[in-house]
mmCIF file of C-alpha atoms in Angstrom:
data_model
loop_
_atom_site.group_PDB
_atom_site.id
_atom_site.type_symbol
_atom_site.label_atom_id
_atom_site.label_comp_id
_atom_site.label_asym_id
_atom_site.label_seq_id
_atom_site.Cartn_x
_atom_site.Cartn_y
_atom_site.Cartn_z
ATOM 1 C CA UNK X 24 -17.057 10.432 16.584
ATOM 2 C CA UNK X 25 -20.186 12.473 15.292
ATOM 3 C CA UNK X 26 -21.057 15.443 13.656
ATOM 4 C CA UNK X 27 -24.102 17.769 13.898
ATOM 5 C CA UNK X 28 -25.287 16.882 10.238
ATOM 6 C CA UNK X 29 -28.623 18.830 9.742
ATOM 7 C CA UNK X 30 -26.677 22.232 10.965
ATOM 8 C CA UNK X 31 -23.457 21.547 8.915
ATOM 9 C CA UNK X 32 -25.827 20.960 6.114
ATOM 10 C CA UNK X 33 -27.541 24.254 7.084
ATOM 11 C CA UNK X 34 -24.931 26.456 6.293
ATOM 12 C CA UNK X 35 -23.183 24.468 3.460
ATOM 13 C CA UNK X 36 -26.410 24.507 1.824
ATOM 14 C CA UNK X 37 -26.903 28.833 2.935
ATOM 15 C CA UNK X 38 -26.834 31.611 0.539
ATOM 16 C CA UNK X 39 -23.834 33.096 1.949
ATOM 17 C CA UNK X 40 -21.868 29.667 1.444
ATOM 18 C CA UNK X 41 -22.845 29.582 -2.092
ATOM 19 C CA UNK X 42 -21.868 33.170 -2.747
ATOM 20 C CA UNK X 43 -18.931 32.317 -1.702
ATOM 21 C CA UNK X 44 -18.232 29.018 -4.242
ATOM 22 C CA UNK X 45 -19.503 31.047 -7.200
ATOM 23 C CA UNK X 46 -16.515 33.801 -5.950
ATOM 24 C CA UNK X 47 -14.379 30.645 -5.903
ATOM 25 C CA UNK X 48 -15.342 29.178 -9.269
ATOM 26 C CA UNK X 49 -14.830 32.675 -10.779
ATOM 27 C CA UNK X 50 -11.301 33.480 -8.845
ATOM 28 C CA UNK X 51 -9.971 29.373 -10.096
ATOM 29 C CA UNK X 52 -11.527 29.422 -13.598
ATOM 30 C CA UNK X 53 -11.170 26.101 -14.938
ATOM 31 C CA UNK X 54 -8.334 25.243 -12.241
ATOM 32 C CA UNK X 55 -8.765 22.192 -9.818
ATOM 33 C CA UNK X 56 -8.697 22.894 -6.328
ATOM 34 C CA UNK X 57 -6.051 20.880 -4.082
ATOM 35 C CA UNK X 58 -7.366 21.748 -0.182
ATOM 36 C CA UNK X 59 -5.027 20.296 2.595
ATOM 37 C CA UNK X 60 -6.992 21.028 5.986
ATOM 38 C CA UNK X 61 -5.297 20.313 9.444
ATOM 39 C CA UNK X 62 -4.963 21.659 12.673
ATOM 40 C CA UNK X 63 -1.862 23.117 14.267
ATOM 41 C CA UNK X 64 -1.319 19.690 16.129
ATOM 42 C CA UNK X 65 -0.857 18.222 12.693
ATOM 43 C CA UNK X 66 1.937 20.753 10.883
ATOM 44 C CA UNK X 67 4.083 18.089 10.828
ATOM 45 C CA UNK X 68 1.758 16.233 8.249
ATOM 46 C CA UNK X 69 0.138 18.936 6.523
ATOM 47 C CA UNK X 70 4.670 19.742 5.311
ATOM 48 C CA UNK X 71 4.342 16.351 3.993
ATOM 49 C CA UNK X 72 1.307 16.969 2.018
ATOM 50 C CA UNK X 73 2.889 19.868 0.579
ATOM 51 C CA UNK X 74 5.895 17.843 -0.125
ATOM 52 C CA UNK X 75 3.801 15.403 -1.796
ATOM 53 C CA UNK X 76 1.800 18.069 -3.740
ATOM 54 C CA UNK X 77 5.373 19.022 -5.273
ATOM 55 C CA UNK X 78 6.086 15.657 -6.044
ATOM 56 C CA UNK X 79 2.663 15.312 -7.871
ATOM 57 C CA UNK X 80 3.910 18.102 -10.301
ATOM 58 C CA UNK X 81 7.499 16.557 -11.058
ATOM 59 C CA UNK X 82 5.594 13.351 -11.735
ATOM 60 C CA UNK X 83 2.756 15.057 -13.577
ATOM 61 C CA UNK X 84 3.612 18.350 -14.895
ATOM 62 C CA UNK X 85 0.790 19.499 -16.726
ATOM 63 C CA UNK X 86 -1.350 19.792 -13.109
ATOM 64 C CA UNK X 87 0.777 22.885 -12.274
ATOM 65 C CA UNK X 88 -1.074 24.984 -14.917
ATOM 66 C CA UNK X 89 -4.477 23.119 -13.947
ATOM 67 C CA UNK X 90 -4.068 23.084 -10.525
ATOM 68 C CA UNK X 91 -3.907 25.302 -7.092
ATOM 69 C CA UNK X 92 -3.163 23.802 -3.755
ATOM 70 C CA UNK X 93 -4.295 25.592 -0.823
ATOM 71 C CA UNK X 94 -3.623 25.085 2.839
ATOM 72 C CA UNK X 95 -5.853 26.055 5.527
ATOM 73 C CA UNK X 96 -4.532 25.341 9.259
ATOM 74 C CA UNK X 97 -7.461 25.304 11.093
ATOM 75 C CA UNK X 98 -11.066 26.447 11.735
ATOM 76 C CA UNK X 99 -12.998 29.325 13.100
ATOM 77 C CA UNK X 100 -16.341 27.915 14.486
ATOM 78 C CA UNK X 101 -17.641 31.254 15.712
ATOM 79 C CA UNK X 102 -18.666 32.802 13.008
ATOM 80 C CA UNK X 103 -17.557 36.042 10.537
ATOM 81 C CA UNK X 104 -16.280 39.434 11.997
ATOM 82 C CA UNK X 105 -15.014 42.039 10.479
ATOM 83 C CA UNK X 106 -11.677 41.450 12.085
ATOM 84 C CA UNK X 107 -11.924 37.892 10.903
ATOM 85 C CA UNK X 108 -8.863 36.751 8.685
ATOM 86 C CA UNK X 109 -10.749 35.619 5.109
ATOM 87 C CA UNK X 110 -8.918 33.243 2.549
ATOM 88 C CA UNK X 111 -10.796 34.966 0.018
ATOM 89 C CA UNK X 112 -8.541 37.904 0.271
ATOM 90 C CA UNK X 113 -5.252 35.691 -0.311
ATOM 91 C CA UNK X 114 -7.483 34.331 -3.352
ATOM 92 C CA UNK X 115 -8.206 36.775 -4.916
ATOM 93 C CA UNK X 116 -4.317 38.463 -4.782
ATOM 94 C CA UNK X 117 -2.760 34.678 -5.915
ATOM 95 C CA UNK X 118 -5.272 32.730 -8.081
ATOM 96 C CA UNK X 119 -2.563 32.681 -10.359
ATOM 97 C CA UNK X 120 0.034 30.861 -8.185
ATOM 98 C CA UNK X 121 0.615 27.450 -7.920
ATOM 99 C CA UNK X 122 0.061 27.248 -4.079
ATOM 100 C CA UNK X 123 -1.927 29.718 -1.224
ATOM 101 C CA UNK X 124 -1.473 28.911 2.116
ATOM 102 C CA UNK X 125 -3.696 30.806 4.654
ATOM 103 C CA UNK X 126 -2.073 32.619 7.312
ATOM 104 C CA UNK X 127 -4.972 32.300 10.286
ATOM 105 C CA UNK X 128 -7.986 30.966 10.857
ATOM 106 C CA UNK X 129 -10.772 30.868 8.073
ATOM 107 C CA UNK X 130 -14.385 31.418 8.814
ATOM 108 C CA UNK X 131 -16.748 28.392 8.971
ATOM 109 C CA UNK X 132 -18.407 29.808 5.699
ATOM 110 C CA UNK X 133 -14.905 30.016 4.103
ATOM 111 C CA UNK X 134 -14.290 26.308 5.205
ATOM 112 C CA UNK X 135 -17.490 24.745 3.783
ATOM 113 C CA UNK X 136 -17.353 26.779 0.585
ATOM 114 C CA UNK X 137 -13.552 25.304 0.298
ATOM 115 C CA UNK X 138 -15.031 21.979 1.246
ATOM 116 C CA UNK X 139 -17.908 21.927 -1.429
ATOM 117 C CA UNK X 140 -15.585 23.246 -4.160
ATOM 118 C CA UNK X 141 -12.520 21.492 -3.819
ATOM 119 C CA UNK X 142 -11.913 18.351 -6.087
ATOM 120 C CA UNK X 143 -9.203 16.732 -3.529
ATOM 121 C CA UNK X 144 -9.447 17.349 -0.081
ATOM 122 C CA UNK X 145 -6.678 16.020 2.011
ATOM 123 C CA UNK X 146 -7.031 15.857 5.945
ATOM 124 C CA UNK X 147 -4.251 15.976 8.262
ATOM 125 C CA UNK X 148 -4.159 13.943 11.798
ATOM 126 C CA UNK X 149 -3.534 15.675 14.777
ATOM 127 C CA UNK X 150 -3.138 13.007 17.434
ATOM 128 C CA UNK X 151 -5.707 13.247 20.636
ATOM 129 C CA UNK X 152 -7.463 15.604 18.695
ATOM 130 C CA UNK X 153 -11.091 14.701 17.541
ATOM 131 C CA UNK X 154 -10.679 15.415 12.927
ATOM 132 C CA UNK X 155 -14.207 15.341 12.103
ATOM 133 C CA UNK X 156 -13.543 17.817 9.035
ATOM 134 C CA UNK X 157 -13.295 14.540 6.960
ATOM 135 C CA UNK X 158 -16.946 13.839 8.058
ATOM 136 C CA UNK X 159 -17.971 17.384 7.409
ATOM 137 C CA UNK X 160 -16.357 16.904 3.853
ATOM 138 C CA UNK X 161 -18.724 13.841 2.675
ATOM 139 C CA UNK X 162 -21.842 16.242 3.958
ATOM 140 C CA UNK X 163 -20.919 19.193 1.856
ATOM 141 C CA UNK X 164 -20.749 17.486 -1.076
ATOM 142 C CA UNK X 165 -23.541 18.393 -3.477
ATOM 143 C CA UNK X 166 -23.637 15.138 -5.413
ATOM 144 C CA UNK X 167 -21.337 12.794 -2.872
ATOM 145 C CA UNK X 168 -18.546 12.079 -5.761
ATOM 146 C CA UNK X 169 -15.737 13.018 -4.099
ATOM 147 C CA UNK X 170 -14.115 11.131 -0.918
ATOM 148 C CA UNK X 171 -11.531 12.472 1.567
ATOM 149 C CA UNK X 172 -7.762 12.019 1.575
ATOM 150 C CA UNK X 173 -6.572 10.748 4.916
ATOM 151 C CA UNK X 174 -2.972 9.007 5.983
ATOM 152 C CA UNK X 175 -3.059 5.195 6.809
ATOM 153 C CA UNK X 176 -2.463 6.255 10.369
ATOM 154 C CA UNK X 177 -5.430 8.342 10.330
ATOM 155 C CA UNK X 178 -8.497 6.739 12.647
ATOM 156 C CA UNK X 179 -10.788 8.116 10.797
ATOM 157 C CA UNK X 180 -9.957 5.991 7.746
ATOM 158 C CA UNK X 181 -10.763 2.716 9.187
ATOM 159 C CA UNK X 182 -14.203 4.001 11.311
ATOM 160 C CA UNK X 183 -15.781 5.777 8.061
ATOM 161 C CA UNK X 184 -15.864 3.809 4.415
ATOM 162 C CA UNK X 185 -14.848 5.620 1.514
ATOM 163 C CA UNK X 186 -11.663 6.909 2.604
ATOM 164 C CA UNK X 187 -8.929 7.520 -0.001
ATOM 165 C CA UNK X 188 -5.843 7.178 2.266
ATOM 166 C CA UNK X 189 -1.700 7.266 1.323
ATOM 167 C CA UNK X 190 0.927 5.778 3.171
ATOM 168 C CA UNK X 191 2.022 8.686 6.212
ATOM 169 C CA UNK X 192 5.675 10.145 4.933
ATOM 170 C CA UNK X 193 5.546 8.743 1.489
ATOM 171 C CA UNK X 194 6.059 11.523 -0.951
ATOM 172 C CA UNK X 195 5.307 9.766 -4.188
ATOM 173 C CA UNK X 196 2.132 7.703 -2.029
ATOM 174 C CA UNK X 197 0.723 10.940 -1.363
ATOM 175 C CA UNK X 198 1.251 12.282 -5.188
ATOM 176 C CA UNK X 199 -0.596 9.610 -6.806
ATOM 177 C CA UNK X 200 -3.232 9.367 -4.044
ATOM 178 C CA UNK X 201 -3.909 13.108 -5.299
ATOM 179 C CA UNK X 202 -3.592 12.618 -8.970
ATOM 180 C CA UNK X 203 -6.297 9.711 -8.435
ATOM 181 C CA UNK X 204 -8.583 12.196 -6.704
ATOM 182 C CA UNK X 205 -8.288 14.628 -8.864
ATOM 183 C CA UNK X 206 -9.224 12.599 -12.052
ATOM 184 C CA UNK X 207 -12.468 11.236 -10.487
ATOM 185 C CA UNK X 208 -15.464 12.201 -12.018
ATOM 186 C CA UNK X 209 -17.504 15.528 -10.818
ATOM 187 C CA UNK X 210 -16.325 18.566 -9.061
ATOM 188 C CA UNK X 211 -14.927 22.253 -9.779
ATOM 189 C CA UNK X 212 -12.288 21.257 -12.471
ATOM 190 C CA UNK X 213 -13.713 19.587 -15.755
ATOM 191 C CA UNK X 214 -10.790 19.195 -18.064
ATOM 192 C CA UNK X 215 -9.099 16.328 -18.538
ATOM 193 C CA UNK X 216 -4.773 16.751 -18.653
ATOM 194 C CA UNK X 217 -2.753 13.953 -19.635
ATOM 195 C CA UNK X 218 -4.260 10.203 -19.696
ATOM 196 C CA UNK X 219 -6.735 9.316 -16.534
ATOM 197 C CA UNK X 220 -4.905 5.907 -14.776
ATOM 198 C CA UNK X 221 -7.503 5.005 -12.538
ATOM 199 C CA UNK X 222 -7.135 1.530 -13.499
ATOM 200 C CA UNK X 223 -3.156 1.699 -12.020
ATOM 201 C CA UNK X 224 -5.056 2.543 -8.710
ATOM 202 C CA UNK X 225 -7.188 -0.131 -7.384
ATOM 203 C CA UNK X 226 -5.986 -0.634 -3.981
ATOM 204 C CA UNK X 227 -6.933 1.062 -0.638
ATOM 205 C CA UNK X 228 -3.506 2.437 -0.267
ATOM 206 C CA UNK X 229 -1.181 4.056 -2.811
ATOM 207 C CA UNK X 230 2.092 2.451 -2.012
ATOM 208 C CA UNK X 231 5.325 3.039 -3.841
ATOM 209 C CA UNK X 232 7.259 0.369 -5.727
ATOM 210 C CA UNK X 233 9.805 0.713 -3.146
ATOM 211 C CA UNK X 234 7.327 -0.208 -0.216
ATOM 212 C CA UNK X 235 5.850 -2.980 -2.587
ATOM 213 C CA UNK X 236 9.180 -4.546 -3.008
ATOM 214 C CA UNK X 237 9.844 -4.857 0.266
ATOM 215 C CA UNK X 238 6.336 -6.365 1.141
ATOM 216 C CA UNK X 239 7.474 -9.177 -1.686
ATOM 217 C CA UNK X 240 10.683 -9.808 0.047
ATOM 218 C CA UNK X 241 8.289 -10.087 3.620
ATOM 219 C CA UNK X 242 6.135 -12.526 1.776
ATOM 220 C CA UNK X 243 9.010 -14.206 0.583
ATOM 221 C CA UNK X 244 10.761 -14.892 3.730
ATOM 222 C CA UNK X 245 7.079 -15.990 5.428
ATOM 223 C CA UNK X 246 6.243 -18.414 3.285
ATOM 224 C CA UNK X 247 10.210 -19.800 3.429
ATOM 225 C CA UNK X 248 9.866 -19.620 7.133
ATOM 226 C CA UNK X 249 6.460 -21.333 6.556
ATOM 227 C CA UNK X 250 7.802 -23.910 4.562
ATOM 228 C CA UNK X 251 10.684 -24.354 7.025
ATOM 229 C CA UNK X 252 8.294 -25.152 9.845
ATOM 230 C CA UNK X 253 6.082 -27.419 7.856
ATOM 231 C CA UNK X 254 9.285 -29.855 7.211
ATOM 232 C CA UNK X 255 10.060 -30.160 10.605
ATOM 233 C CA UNK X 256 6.121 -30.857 11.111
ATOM 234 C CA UNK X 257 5.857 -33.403 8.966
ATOM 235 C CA UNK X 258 9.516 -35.337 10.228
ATOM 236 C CA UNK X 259 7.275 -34.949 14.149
ATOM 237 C CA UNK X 260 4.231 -36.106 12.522
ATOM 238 C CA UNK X 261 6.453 -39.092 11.355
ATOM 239 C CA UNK X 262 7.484 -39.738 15.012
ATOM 240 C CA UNK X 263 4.190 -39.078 16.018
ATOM 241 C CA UNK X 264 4.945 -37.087 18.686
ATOM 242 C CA UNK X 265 2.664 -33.765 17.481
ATOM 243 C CA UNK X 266 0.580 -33.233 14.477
ATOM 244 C CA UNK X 267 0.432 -29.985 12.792
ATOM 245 C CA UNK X 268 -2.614 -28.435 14.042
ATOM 246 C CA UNK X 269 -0.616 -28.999 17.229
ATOM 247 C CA UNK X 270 2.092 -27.074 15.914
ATOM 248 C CA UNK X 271 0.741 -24.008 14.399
ATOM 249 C CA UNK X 272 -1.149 -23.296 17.723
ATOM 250 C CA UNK X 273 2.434 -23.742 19.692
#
């Protein structure tokens, strides 16, 4: 999986791009901007990220008056038109909601302003489809302090380092994994609501107690099983009959 980096970089990096994030900056304010980016193979996902985006503000309230979560379903690689749908007009009419989601495709300006603005960018996996927006993502950052949000079934987050990923279909996984993001240093939003955690998160994956508990109980039962096996080793080893390298390879 590759990208074209000098000509992504190209128009990131273009005049028209960055007309477009200073339009951005001055429709969010001092809000933090939530993107969740997938393609329409992946709607199933992207309602899960939403789900988990509403979880994020039972959990942590004070991000609904700091915060705007938009969705963009796909791409339009060739180019602006006239006709083109742009996000900008749903941003400017709701930069005072709590959530925009784009009704058609954005232009590939749109996307890599989004991309180079956004303080949490969450992409969706559509399956047999190639998701090199992630990639596209770690380009278009100016000062490369933000990672990507990906599912633990995405690919992508065990080809590429620096993935931030959340456990697929876990609603309170994919809250935290966003409230982690979003209280990393750098980007659009500077403020600083409620108390920063980031010690709580030091894992790959933001699991739930729930999924935790039940990895203890997994543990658990290995090393019983483990300890199980290892008797009857030792009363063979007594016998002689096998030794316990013998065993563990049966």
């Amino acid at each position: 999986m590759g990208i074209d980096v000098s000509g992504i970089l190209s128009v990131a990096q273009s005049e028209a791009v960055s007309e477009r994030c200073e339009t951005l900056r001055r429709a969010f304010e001092a809000r933090a901007l939530v993107l969740s980016y997938g393609t329409p193979g992946s709607k199933m996902e992207m309602e899960e990220v939403s789900r988990g985006y509403s979880q994020l503000l039972k959990q942590a309230p004070w991000w609904e008056g700091c915060a705007i979560f938009l969705e963009v379903k796909c791409t339009s690689r060739v180019g602006d038109s006239p006709e083109q749908y742009s996000i900008f007009d749903d941003i400017m009419d709701s930069s005072d909601t709590v959530a925009i989601r784009c009704e058609g495709p954005v232009s590939e300006l749109d996307f890599h302003a989004l991309v180079r603005c956004s303080d949490a960018a969450i992409f969706s996996f559509a399956p047999g489809g190639p998701m090199t927006a992630a990639l596209e993502y770690f380009v278009c950052q100016p000062r490369g302090e933000k990672r990507p949000i990906v599912s633990d079934l995405n690919p992508i987050g065990y080809q590429v380092p620096g993935m931030i990923q959340y456990r697929q279909g876990d609603y309170d996984s994919i809250a935290r994994t966003i409230d982690y993001t979003l209280q990393l240093p750098g980007g659009l939003w500077m403020g600083n609501p409620g108390t920063p955690r980031l010690e709580d998160y030091d894992v790959g994956i933001f699991n739930t107690a729930e999924w935790w508990a039940k990895a203890v109980l997994r543990d658990l039962m290995k090393n019983l099983l483990r300890g199980c096996r290892s008797a009857g080793t030792s009363d063979t080893d007594v016998r002689g009959s096998r030794s316990p390298e013998a065993f563990a390879g049966a």
